[in-house]
Amino acid sequence: MTKLTGWKTDLETIRLYVSEAELSRLNARMPQSGLRYVKGRLMVNGKLIKAKFRYRGDFMYHWTYHKKSIRIKTSKGKLYQGIRAFNLQAPKFPEQLNNFLAFKLAREMGLLAPRTKLIRFFLNEKDMGIYIFIEQLKEMTLRHNGLMPGDIYRGEIMGPRDSFIDSGVGSLFETAEVWDKVSVNNHYPLEHKAPLSEFLRLIQHKQSPEAQKALGNLLDMDAWGKFSAFEALAQTDHFHSNHNYRIYFDPWRGKFIPIVWDPIGWNPHWKAKPGQKVASERIQHNLHAALFMNGDFQRARHQVLRDFFNSGKDVEFLALASKSIAAMEREIPNDPLLRPGNPQTVKANMKDFFKRIRQGFADIKETTGSGPPIQFHYKEGKLNFSVPGNHPLWRFRMIFDQRIRKSPKVQISYRTPAGIITVPVSDEIQLEGNQLTLTKGFLPNFKTTSSRLNKKIIKYEVIPGNYEIAFADFNKSLQLISLQVDRGRDWEEAVPGSPSPLRSFESLYAPVPEPTIKIPLVWSGNVQIKNVKKIQQPLIIKAGTRIHMGPGASLILEGRVLAQGTARNPIRFLPATSSQSPWGTVALTGRKANGSIFTHCLMEGGSGFKGKILEYSAMLSIHDVQKVTISDCVFRDNGIADDMVHAVYSDIQVIRTKFKG
């Protein structure tokens, strides 16, 4: 890497050297010849290293002009700033910065996205102008982002050179057969796509509450909420049903995570029509529709937007955009291959580009705070209210005329096509003097319709969501003085009104979050486990308990575990019989298992577990769990799997523990 200041460029430069013979091979029969790597040398830290070089891009604007988009690949042993493969993308649009700033926004939001920067490219010391450096998605991308190696699926059935363009399949969300991989979990065969097939099956059954619940388990909803918020903030419609999807399946968390790739943010072709505001929801296809039917996704998405504006990240990003445009204005007069060729035209387009970003942020910010007043009706221990507008009611506070002396039993009710759903929330109520507060995240209702002209365009219309909350064992003589609500900015007064009928949530799963099971399961004596058993609630295992594990039997524990034996009465995880094949795993998984404790425990005769979607590679497997303590334990005689204890994305403390056999 060389950095020049003053004369022509203040950008980092990348210098590539390729012989005339190799360049002739590359350009011999375009576009086909341009896709074949030729040999060259790349300048890295003042030294030349071996590298390969070719053109890239599905469509003509990448390689028809003199400024062509290219890909460079180094050897495995010598990398460029920790990266083996990267792209130098010729800006696609007159405003130049669409992908650069969109990638910057994605990474600022905590999304999985390639590294990017503005650079000046020199080929055989000839200035080729300004390019966008973009890391190529590979396993190394995952490692750079603190993620374990796994499958990165690529969905492309639009470009002329896409592998599945002639498959006859019209949408990526129909079948896993039109996806391939750019990174592979080598614990499974290359053709293994069971997680993706399950993902697509659930999308196709999006109307089913069971499918929506399963989607919540299979997807990292926080990440997908960020991704959707990013689509809105970047005003991008470039994630199509047939193009431009990259998704990572984390095999250790069992979750799909979206990857931002080629977003083309703030494309002028997707800008709002005159007189219209920028859309805060981008819904184009079946995946989008399935996600917007999921209440957990919607709450995650709204929380991201709320935090983005409340933290001032919008202001910070606008400052970055302004700084980047200023840098480009200094560079473009000296770009010999600038497209379009007139620097003043480019400057004018960048000015309009900045205005689109700023106006889009302002339009979307309006949806994150106050909306139409919330109306309520309260009588004899029943609170009826509606949530209008385009944002959740995060919490409410009831203020009574006197002190609340006894905690009531409380449940929320709402209507679905299957009938009335009740959600118990008694243990989530907070009492303080004469105030009762509940933090829950109540969503408005919505309906979707397809455009008459284009059935693929899905219109999203918000309508009020209606709820009723019943208070049992409550002093009905208490008089409600005020109901205050928080929709993302601060407390505001709700307005008394007539009771609203419970209008059905026709399509929205979990308009309020499902309750977490907090009552623990307690084991003592002899416990038989004959197959794979999943336990979602907390688990307490008493001292002296013997857990008899059948061949291949496993425990998948999603809640906090307190397995606290004593020196005299240890807890034992044992084969059910002395002659059987190994049992599987005891697996702790997910943040609800945080704080688990294993004390004076013996585990012997286990192995691991490998299913179609998930793998646990040790007798005791700990995935994505924090503050786990293992003390005074013994692990011995495991089979098949190499590890007795294996932890990923976790924080564990091991004290006075022995490993044998």
XYZ file of C-alpha atoms in Angstrom:
661
model
C 0.000 0.000 0.000
C 1.205 3.481 -0.887
C -0.334 6.750 0.202
C 0.195 9.913 -1.813
C -0.615 13.401 -0.590
C -0.791 16.666 -2.435
C -0.252 16.147 -6.178
C -3.171 13.981 -7.322
C -4.641 11.959 -4.527
C -5.162 11.859 -0.802
C -6.666 8.374 -1.054
C -4.911 5.108 -0.386
C -3.584 3.620 -3.591
C -3.514 0.062 -4.845
C -0.878 -0.751 -7.448
C -1.097 -3.810 -9.662
C 1.413 -4.879 -12.307
C 0.324 -7.165 -15.159
C 2.299 -8.002 -18.303
C 0.976 -6.926 -21.708
C 0.662 -10.587 -22.695
C -1.564 -11.303 -19.702
C -3.670 -8.204 -20.368
C -4.093 -9.312 -23.982
C -5.356 -12.692 -22.773
C -7.797 -10.962 -20.431
C -9.231 -8.735 -23.171
C -9.066 -11.218 -26.065
C -12.736 -12.235 -26.251
C -14.784 -10.080 -23.959
C -16.815 -10.645 -21.921
C -15.933 -14.352 -21.601
C -12.158 -13.871 -21.487
C -12.469 -11.185 -18.836
C -13.716 -13.705 -16.284
C -10.531 -15.804 -16.428
C -7.813 -14.874 -13.960
C -4.458 -13.702 -15.291
C -1.226 -13.446 -13.339
C 0.160 -10.249 -11.903
C 1.961 -8.667 -8.971
C 0.442 -6.553 -6.209
C 2.351 -3.951 -4.214
C 1.939 -4.612 -0.477
C 4.016 -2.743 2.109
C 6.588 -1.774 -0.494
C 7.025 -5.332 -1.797
C 5.552 -7.112 -4.792
C 3.572 -10.278 -4.088
C 1.984 -12.736 -6.500
C -1.649 -12.046 -7.322
C -4.361 -12.978 -9.805
C -6.615 -10.489 -11.513
C -9.816 -10.559 -13.597
C -12.863 -8.474 -14.410
C -16.034 -8.919 -12.394
C -19.757 -8.194 -12.595
C -22.778 -9.704 -14.276
C -23.797 -6.714 -16.354
C -22.216 -4.546 -19.027
C -21.654 -1.424 -16.958
C -19.052 -3.355 -14.947
C -16.762 -4.183 -17.872
C -17.833 -2.327 -21.049
C -16.149 0.982 -20.216
C -12.453 1.754 -19.822
C -12.936 1.850 -16.046
C -13.766 -1.786 -15.380
C -14.679 -3.450 -12.098
C -12.054 -6.013 -11.141
C -11.286 -8.730 -8.623
C -7.829 -9.380 -7.186
C -6.807 -12.538 -5.368
C -3.528 -13.109 -3.531
C -1.861 -16.346 -2.480
C -2.929 -17.995 0.786
C 0.330 -17.143 2.474
C 0.503 -13.458 1.585
C -2.557 -11.302 2.078
C -3.503 -7.707 1.449
C -4.325 -6.145 4.832
C -5.560 -9.516 6.083
C -7.714 -10.121 3.011
C -7.067 -12.644 0.263
C -9.743 -11.679 -2.289
C -11.195 -8.237 -2.872
C -13.010 -6.216 -5.501
C -12.251 -2.833 -6.967
C -15.655 -1.664 -8.114
C -16.057 1.063 -10.695
C -18.805 3.360 -9.366
C -22.098 2.436 -11.029
C -23.958 5.748 -10.817
C -23.113 9.437 -11.311
C -23.160 10.052 -7.543
C -20.290 7.513 -7.232
C -20.736 6.734 -3.515
C -23.835 4.494 -3.397
C -22.143 1.269 -2.352
C -19.335 2.847 -0.355
C -21.638 4.784 1.961
C -24.239 2.009 2.123
C -21.596 -0.467 3.298
C -20.368 2.107 5.812
C -23.912 2.504 7.147
C -24.372 -1.264 7.382
C -21.209 -1.741 9.397
C -22.064 1.225 11.629
C -25.378 -0.499 12.388
C -23.581 -3.703 13.375
C -24.566 -5.714 10.311
C -22.412 -8.361 8.687
C -20.921 -6.598 5.661
C -17.600 -6.518 3.787
C -14.933 -3.956 4.559
C -14.870 -1.051 2.153
C -12.959 2.149 1.416
C -12.290 4.647 -1.345
C -9.012 4.011 -3.177
C -7.059 5.153 -6.209
C -6.076 2.296 -8.521
C -2.911 2.181 -10.610
C -2.405 -0.512 -13.241
C 1.205 -0.692 -14.416
C 1.636 2.809 -12.916
C -1.223 4.140 -15.051
C -3.817 6.022 -12.983
C -7.173 4.263 -13.450
C -9.014 6.648 -11.132
C -11.242 6.264 -8.078
C -12.559 2.835 -7.144
C -14.573 1.342 -4.294
C -12.570 -1.313 -2.444
C -14.919 -4.131 -1.327
C -13.816 -7.247 0.510
C -14.936 -10.457 -1.237
C -17.182 -12.574 0.977
C -15.339 -15.662 2.167
C -14.746 -17.600 5.379
C -12.198 -14.945 6.317
C -15.024 -12.374 6.392
C -16.690 -14.389 9.126
C -13.486 -14.662 11.137
C -12.846 -10.918 10.845
C -16.305 -10.363 12.345
C -15.826 -12.735 15.274
C -17.945 -15.498 13.737
C -17.161 -19.173 13.348
C -16.725 -20.751 9.898
C -20.004 -21.827 8.373
C -22.074 -21.857 5.215
C -22.562 -18.570 3.382
C -25.370 -19.132 0.886
C -25.503 -17.124 -2.332
C -28.820 -16.537 -4.118
C -28.551 -15.426 -7.771
C -30.875 -16.375 -10.636
C -30.918 -13.120 -12.603
C -27.524 -12.480 -14.199
C -26.587 -13.982 -17.567
C -23.801 -16.042 -15.991
C -25.620 -17.182 -12.850
C -25.444 -20.952 -12.455
C -29.212 -21.423 -12.100
C -30.470 -18.835 -14.604
C -32.045 -21.587 -16.756
C -33.532 -23.541 -13.846
C -37.086 -22.404 -14.518
C -37.349 -21.298 -10.886
C -38.687 -17.761 -10.549
C -37.834 -16.999 -6.924
C -34.946 -17.765 -4.605
C -37.502 -18.537 -1.912
C -39.016 -21.497 -3.759
C -36.191 -24.009 -3.365
C -32.692 -24.379 -1.956
C -31.576 -25.939 -5.240
C -30.953 -22.523 -6.836
C -28.566 -21.410 -4.083
C -24.862 -22.202 -3.884
C -22.190 -21.508 -1.256
C -19.272 -19.096 -1.086
C -18.121 -20.429 2.300
C -18.605 -23.944 3.624
C -19.049 -25.647 6.991
C -16.723 -28.595 6.372
C -18.431 -30.708 9.051
C -21.127 -31.378 6.432
C -20.930 -32.233 2.707
C -20.774 -29.362 0.223
C -24.254 -30.191 -1.078
C -25.788 -30.137 2.422
C -28.516 -27.467 2.513
C -30.877 -28.733 5.212
C -30.875 -25.465 7.219
C -31.664 -23.437 4.089
C -34.392 -25.862 3.021
C -36.025 -25.513 6.429
C -35.752 -21.722 6.230
C -37.491 -21.666 2.848
C -40.164 -24.139 3.989
C -41.051 -21.857 6.886
C -41.250 -18.831 4.577
C -43.670 -20.706 2.340
C -45.873 -21.428 5.383
C -45.592 -17.903 6.759
C -49.294 -17.669 7.662
C -48.921 -20.483 10.204
C -48.223 -19.467 13.835
C -46.140 -22.629 14.186
C -43.988 -21.631 11.212
C -43.560 -18.122 12.597
C -42.479 -19.477 15.970
C -39.979 -21.765 14.242
C -38.675 -18.810 12.208
C -38.049 -17.019 15.496
C -35.845 -19.922 16.566
C -34.022 -20.279 13.236
C -33.348 -16.601 12.509
C -31.363 -14.087 14.505
C -34.291 -11.670 14.644
C -32.153 -8.845 16.013
C -29.916 -9.119 12.934
C -32.856 -9.365 10.521
C -34.477 -6.371 12.225
C -31.259 -4.413 11.625
C -31.164 -5.583 8.016
C -34.712 -4.379 7.370
C -34.025 -1.054 9.093
C -30.921 -0.738 6.902
C -32.979 -1.347 3.738
C -35.215 1.555 4.766
C -32.428 3.934 5.808
C -30.382 3.189 2.673
C -33.545 3.381 0.524
C -32.490 0.203 -1.237
C -34.640 -2.236 -3.178
C -31.656 -4.227 -4.416
C -32.381 -7.369 -2.389
C -34.668 -9.078 -4.892
C -36.482 -12.397 -4.940
C -34.111 -13.508 -7.706
C -30.916 -11.577 -7.022
C -28.351 -10.368 -4.519
C -28.997 -12.449 -1.393
C -26.160 -13.622 0.840
C -27.030 -15.282 4.149
C -24.820 -16.954 6.735
C -25.905 -19.936 8.798
C -24.092 -19.970 12.120
C -23.813 -23.696 12.913
C -22.995 -23.083 16.575
C -25.984 -20.871 17.316
C -28.327 -22.470 14.810
C -29.251 -19.055 13.412
C -29.408 -17.442 9.978
C -27.813 -13.994 9.728
C -28.244 -11.684 6.696
C -25.217 -10.259 4.903
C -25.257 -6.880 3.191
C -23.953 -7.247 -0.358
C -24.103 -4.793 -3.280
C -26.806 -2.623 -1.662
C -26.607 0.345 -4.102
C -27.921 2.670 -1.423
C -29.968 5.748 -2.318
C -30.266 4.716 -5.957
C -32.091 7.539 -7.777
C -34.359 4.966 -9.476
C -35.795 3.997 -6.066
C -36.303 7.471 -4.621
C -39.704 8.583 -3.373
C -42.031 10.183 -5.887
C -42.545 13.955 -5.633
C -44.801 14.764 -2.702
C -44.308 11.332 -1.085
C -42.220 10.438 1.943
C -39.508 7.793 1.925
C -41.026 4.410 2.787
C -40.056 3.135 6.217
C -40.912 -0.442 5.166
C -39.460 -2.077 2.061
C -41.573 -5.169 1.270
C -40.893 -6.719 -2.133
C -41.191 -10.479 -1.860
C -42.089 -13.547 0.171
C -39.219 -13.279 2.656
C -40.042 -9.664 3.451
C -43.717 -10.554 3.858
C -42.902 -13.454 6.192
C -40.688 -11.277 8.369
C -43.220 -8.467 8.683
C -45.737 -11.044 9.922
C -43.462 -11.794 12.885
C -43.905 -9.631 15.974
C -40.424 -10.360 17.313
C -38.930 -9.156 14.020
C -41.055 -6.017 14.069
C -40.054 -5.146 17.638
C -36.375 -5.707 16.815
C -36.683 -3.534 13.728
C -38.417 -0.688 15.542
C -35.865 -0.849 18.352
C -33.010 -0.499 15.846
C -34.579 2.564 14.246
C -35.385 4.067 17.634
C -31.809 3.598 18.851
C -30.331 4.834 15.564
C -31.970 8.222 15.902
C -31.923 8.537 19.693
C -28.165 7.873 19.768
C -27.403 10.486 17.120
C -26.047 7.968 14.617
C -28.023 9.698 11.896
C -26.100 12.918 12.543
C -22.777 11.047 12.645
C -23.501 9.301 9.355
C -24.515 12.515 7.612
C -21.191 13.989 8.733
C -19.380 10.974 7.231
C -21.332 11.352 3.989
C -20.471 15.057 3.809
C -16.796 14.337 4.466
C -16.731 11.591 1.813
C -18.342 13.864 -0.770
C -15.799 16.587 -0.004
C -12.977 14.072 -0.511
C -14.493 12.992 -3.820
C -14.832 16.594 -4.990
C -11.067 16.955 -4.567
C -10.385 13.710 -6.444
C -12.740 13.644 -9.412
C -11.149 16.467 -11.465
C -8.053 14.244 -11.764
C -9.880 10.958 -12.430
C -8.964 10.137 -16.060
C -11.751 7.552 -16.385
C -14.493 9.368 -14.494
C -17.990 8.245 -15.459
C -19.812 10.452 -16.436
C -16.852 12.408 -17.711
C -17.860 15.905 -16.593
C -16.743 16.562 -12.969
C -19.440 19.234 -12.549
C -22.130 16.705 -13.441
C -20.759 14.305 -10.843
C -20.613 17.046 -8.202
C -24.233 18.008 -8.873
C -25.314 14.381 -8.569
C -23.423 13.972 -5.294
C -25.167 17.072 -3.948
C -28.587 15.607 -4.805
C -27.434 12.283 -3.369
C -26.688 13.878 0.002
C -30.108 15.541 0.009
C -31.777 12.139 -0.575
C -29.939 10.637 2.389
C -30.816 13.535 4.671
C -34.474 13.677 3.623
C -34.842 9.909 3.958
C -33.510 9.997 7.495
C -35.919 12.823 8.357
C -38.917 10.960 6.905
C -38.124 7.713 8.704
C -37.384 9.477 11.984
C -40.993 10.640 12.054
C -42.105 7.009 12.340
C -40.030 6.246 15.448
C -41.709 8.562 17.937
C -45.148 9.887 18.709
C -48.139 9.263 16.466
C -51.906 9.560 16.870
C -53.003 9.597 20.533
C -53.519 6.256 22.223
C -57.091 5.896 23.462
C -58.043 3.728 26.437
C -60.963 2.689 28.578
C -60.608 1.392 32.143
C -63.358 -0.059 34.298
C -63.420 -2.558 37.188
C -59.989 -4.047 36.623
C -60.081 -4.137 32.810
C -57.964 -1.883 30.616
C -58.892 -1.656 26.950
C -56.680 0.301 24.546
C -55.589 0.570 20.926
C -52.136 1.159 19.430
C -52.375 3.368 16.320
C -49.573 4.700 14.172
C -46.474 3.010 12.880
C -44.528 2.168 16.017
C -44.922 0.003 19.129
C -46.173 0.982 22.526
C -43.073 -0.045 24.474
C -44.495 0.400 27.978
C -47.351 1.956 29.886
C -47.743 3.343 33.388
C -51.037 3.409 35.304
C -51.284 5.997 38.069
C -53.989 5.409 40.705
C -55.435 7.570 43.448
C -53.864 5.523 46.244
C -51.062 3.066 46.976
C -51.253 -0.389 45.380
C -50.765 -2.782 48.278
C -51.009 -6.141 46.519
C -49.534 -7.294 43.224
C -52.391 -8.355 40.928
C -52.602 -11.270 38.544
C -52.453 -9.806 35.061
C -53.052 -11.149 31.571
C -53.143 -9.565 28.125
C -55.776 -10.589 25.569
C -55.914 -10.043 21.826
C -57.839 -11.639 18.983
C -56.518 -13.799 16.112
C -58.327 -15.880 13.462
C -57.919 -18.837 15.842
C -59.676 -16.997 18.676
C -58.698 -15.001 21.752
C -55.049 -15.369 22.820
C -54.109 -14.654 26.444
C -50.601 -13.866 27.646
C -49.908 -13.995 31.405
C -47.648 -11.135 32.538
C -48.108 -11.049 36.328
C -44.399 -11.480 37.045
C -43.511 -8.651 34.630
C -45.537 -5.991 36.443
C -43.586 -3.352 38.381
C -45.242 -1.665 41.369
C -44.066 1.557 42.969
C -46.414 3.354 45.333
C -49.550 4.196 43.393
C -47.998 3.340 40.006
C -48.161 0.119 37.983
C -45.798 -0.235 35.000
C -45.613 -2.902 32.288
C -42.874 -3.034 29.628
C -43.938 -5.327 26.804
C -43.800 -3.939 23.254
C -47.399 -3.840 21.985
C -47.518 -3.636 18.186
C -50.047 -1.948 15.929
C -51.950 -4.159 13.523
C -51.439 -4.122 9.752
C -52.695 -5.467 6.492
C -50.917 -6.034 3.193
C -52.271 -5.803 -0.331
C -50.690 -6.356 -3.724
C -50.578 -3.636 -6.330
C -53.196 -4.052 -9.050
C -50.582 -3.317 -11.707
C -47.755 -5.404 -10.260
C -48.609 -8.270 -7.916
C -44.990 -8.414 -6.737
C -45.299 -4.951 -5.151
C -46.687 -5.415 -1.647
C -48.359 -2.467 0.047
C -48.164 -2.321 3.827
C -50.928 -0.476 5.667
C -50.845 0.055 9.428
C -54.128 -0.157 11.343
C -54.727 0.111 15.110
C -53.939 -2.917 17.246
C -56.498 -3.588 19.996
C -55.721 -5.113 23.388
C -57.425 -5.820 26.691
C -55.624 -6.293 29.999
C -57.430 -7.949 32.901
C -56.320 -7.438 36.520
C -57.414 -10.160 38.967
C -57.027 -10.033 42.770
C -56.952 -6.278 42.403
C -58.529 -3.617 44.577
C -61.326 -2.426 42.316
C -61.901 0.640 44.472
C -58.664 2.094 43.105
C -59.412 4.977 40.777
C -57.243 5.390 37.687
C -56.001 8.975 37.525
C -53.802 8.718 34.431
C -52.490 6.294 31.825
C -49.086 7.248 30.439
C -47.474 5.537 27.462
C -43.964 5.429 25.984
C -43.661 4.968 22.218
C -39.963 5.558 21.909
C -39.208 9.065 23.063
C -40.755 9.825 26.445
C -43.889 9.440 28.497
C -47.051 10.910 26.993
C -50.648 10.971 28.183
C -53.139 8.507 26.729
C -56.652 9.785 26.064
C -59.774 8.297 27.727
C -62.362 7.030 25.262
C -64.910 4.328 24.564
C -63.870 0.655 24.707
C -62.664 -0.714 21.366
C -63.656 -4.180 20.152
C -60.753 -6.610 19.816
C -60.113 -6.466 16.090
C -58.347 -9.592 14.868
C -54.616 -9.644 14.150
C -55.123 -11.514 10.885
C -51.481 -11.882 9.878
C -49.261 -10.761 12.759
C -47.709 -13.447 14.950
C -46.986 -12.419 18.564
C -48.193 -8.790 18.612
C -46.924 -8.945 22.188
C -43.956 -11.177 23.081
C -44.691 -14.680 24.237
C -44.036 -15.154 27.959
C -40.780 -16.706 29.088
C -41.229 -19.817 31.213
C -39.641 -18.880 34.532
C -40.876 -21.695 36.785
C -37.983 -24.186 36.932
C -38.182 -27.895 36.276
C -36.701 -29.822 39.231
C -35.002 -33.219 38.914
C -34.034 -35.563 41.713
C -33.510 -39.296 42.174
C -33.215 -41.253 38.899
C -34.031 -39.588 35.586
C -34.245 -41.544 32.327
C -33.413 -39.847 29.008
C -34.084 -42.136 26.050
C -33.796 -39.780 23.055
C -33.142 -36.134 22.251
C -34.959 -33.983 24.808
C -35.219 -30.192 24.576
C -35.984 -28.228 27.745
C -36.751 -24.513 27.413
C -37.448 -23.630 31.040
C -34.840 -23.333 33.816
C -33.655 -26.664 35.229
C -32.610 -27.446 38.806
C -30.880 -30.784 39.378
C -30.713 -31.795 43.016
C -27.578 -33.263 44.633
C -27.381 -37.038 44.230
C -29.493 -37.138 41.055
C -28.539 -39.800 38.501
C -29.398 -39.013 34.871
C -29.400 -42.255 32.866
C -28.718 -41.484 29.198
C -29.732 -44.015 26.553
C -27.717 -44.652 23.362
C -27.564 -41.408 21.396
C -29.734 -39.634 23.977
C -29.107 -35.898 24.380
C -30.288 -32.984 26.478
C -30.668 -29.608 24.743
C -31.051 -27.065 27.544
C -32.187 -23.545 26.627
C -32.743 -22.182 30.146
C -30.451 -21.648 33.108
C -29.196 -24.889 34.671
C -28.303 -25.247 38.346
C -26.717 -28.687 38.716
C -25.222 -28.341 42.183
C -24.088 -31.613 43.651
C -21.883 -32.111 46.690
C -18.720 -34.112 47.356
C -20.821 -36.805 49.059
C -23.760 -36.615 46.687
C -22.522 -35.749 43.190
C -24.821 -35.448 40.203
C -24.111 -38.187 37.636
C -24.756 -38.250 33.895
C -24.291 -41.945 33.048
C -24.963 -44.488 30.297
C -28.301 -46.194 30.929
C -26.591 -49.598 30.613
C -22.981 -50.713 30.844
C -22.966 -52.314 27.374
C -24.586 -49.576 25.308
C -23.063 -47.301 22.679
C -22.257 -43.727 23.753
C -24.990 -41.302 24.645
C -24.940 -37.909 22.955
C -24.510 -34.500 24.548
C -25.634 -32.232 27.321
C -25.887 -28.916 25.485
C -26.405 -25.458 26.922
C -27.537 -23.073 24.215
C -28.584 -19.435 24.071
C -28.518 -16.437 26.370
C -31.399 -17.678 28.526
C -28.934 -20.266 29.861
C -26.583 -17.545 31.141
C -25.338 -18.064 34.673
C -25.586 -21.865 34.588
C -23.655 -23.787 37.251
C -22.297 -27.347 37.295
C -20.776 -28.295 40.663
C -19.690 -31.788 41.746
C -20.972 -33.395 38.554
C -19.729 -36.552 36.828
C -20.231 -37.011 33.092
C -19.098 -40.223 31.440
C -19.826 -42.251 28.338
C -21.142 -39.395 26.201
C -20.060 -38.188 22.775
C -21.769 -35.399 20.853
C -24.767 -34.784 18.639
C -25.025 -34.111 14.923
C -28.408 -33.421 13.388
C -29.555 -32.127 10.020
C -29.224 -28.521 11.163
C -27.238 -28.373 14.402
C -24.099 -30.006 15.733
C -22.811 -30.290 19.295
C -19.288 -31.639 19.236
C -18.698 -32.614 22.876
C -20.167 -34.476 25.819
C -20.847 -31.058 27.390
C -21.414 -28.412 24.702
C -21.877 -24.735 25.547
C -23.011 -22.454 22.720
C -23.627 -18.711 23.095
C -23.909 -18.784 26.898
C -22.221 -16.391 29.314
C -20.987 -16.753 32.910
C -21.032 -20.547 33.111
C -19.258 -22.087 36.105
C -17.922 -25.660 36.119
C -16.304 -26.616 39.419
C -15.215 -29.844 41.122
C -16.483 -31.915 38.189
C -15.154 -35.029 36.437
C -15.454 -35.773 32.708
C -14.324 -39.162 31.443
C -14.609 -41.861 28.809
C -16.259 -39.917 26.018
C -16.528 -41.590 22.622
C -16.802 -40.618 18.940
C -16.347 -36.858 19.469
C -12.874 -35.641 20.422
C -13.933 -33.084 23.013
C -15.325 -33.660 26.480
C -16.237 -29.976 26.875
C -16.602 -27.566 23.967
C -17.607 -23.897 24.214
C -18.326 -21.424 21.392
C -19.317 -17.741 21.782
C -19.334 -18.395 25.514
C -17.705 -17.352 28.762
C -16.957 -20.241 31.122
C -14.932 -20.681 34.281
C -13.517 -24.143 35.015
C -12.302 -24.777 38.581
C -10.831 -27.936 40.143
C -12.151 -30.127 37.336
C -10.640 -33.353 35.971
C -10.669 -34.831 32.468
C -9.915 -38.543 32.119
C -9.795 -41.083 29.326
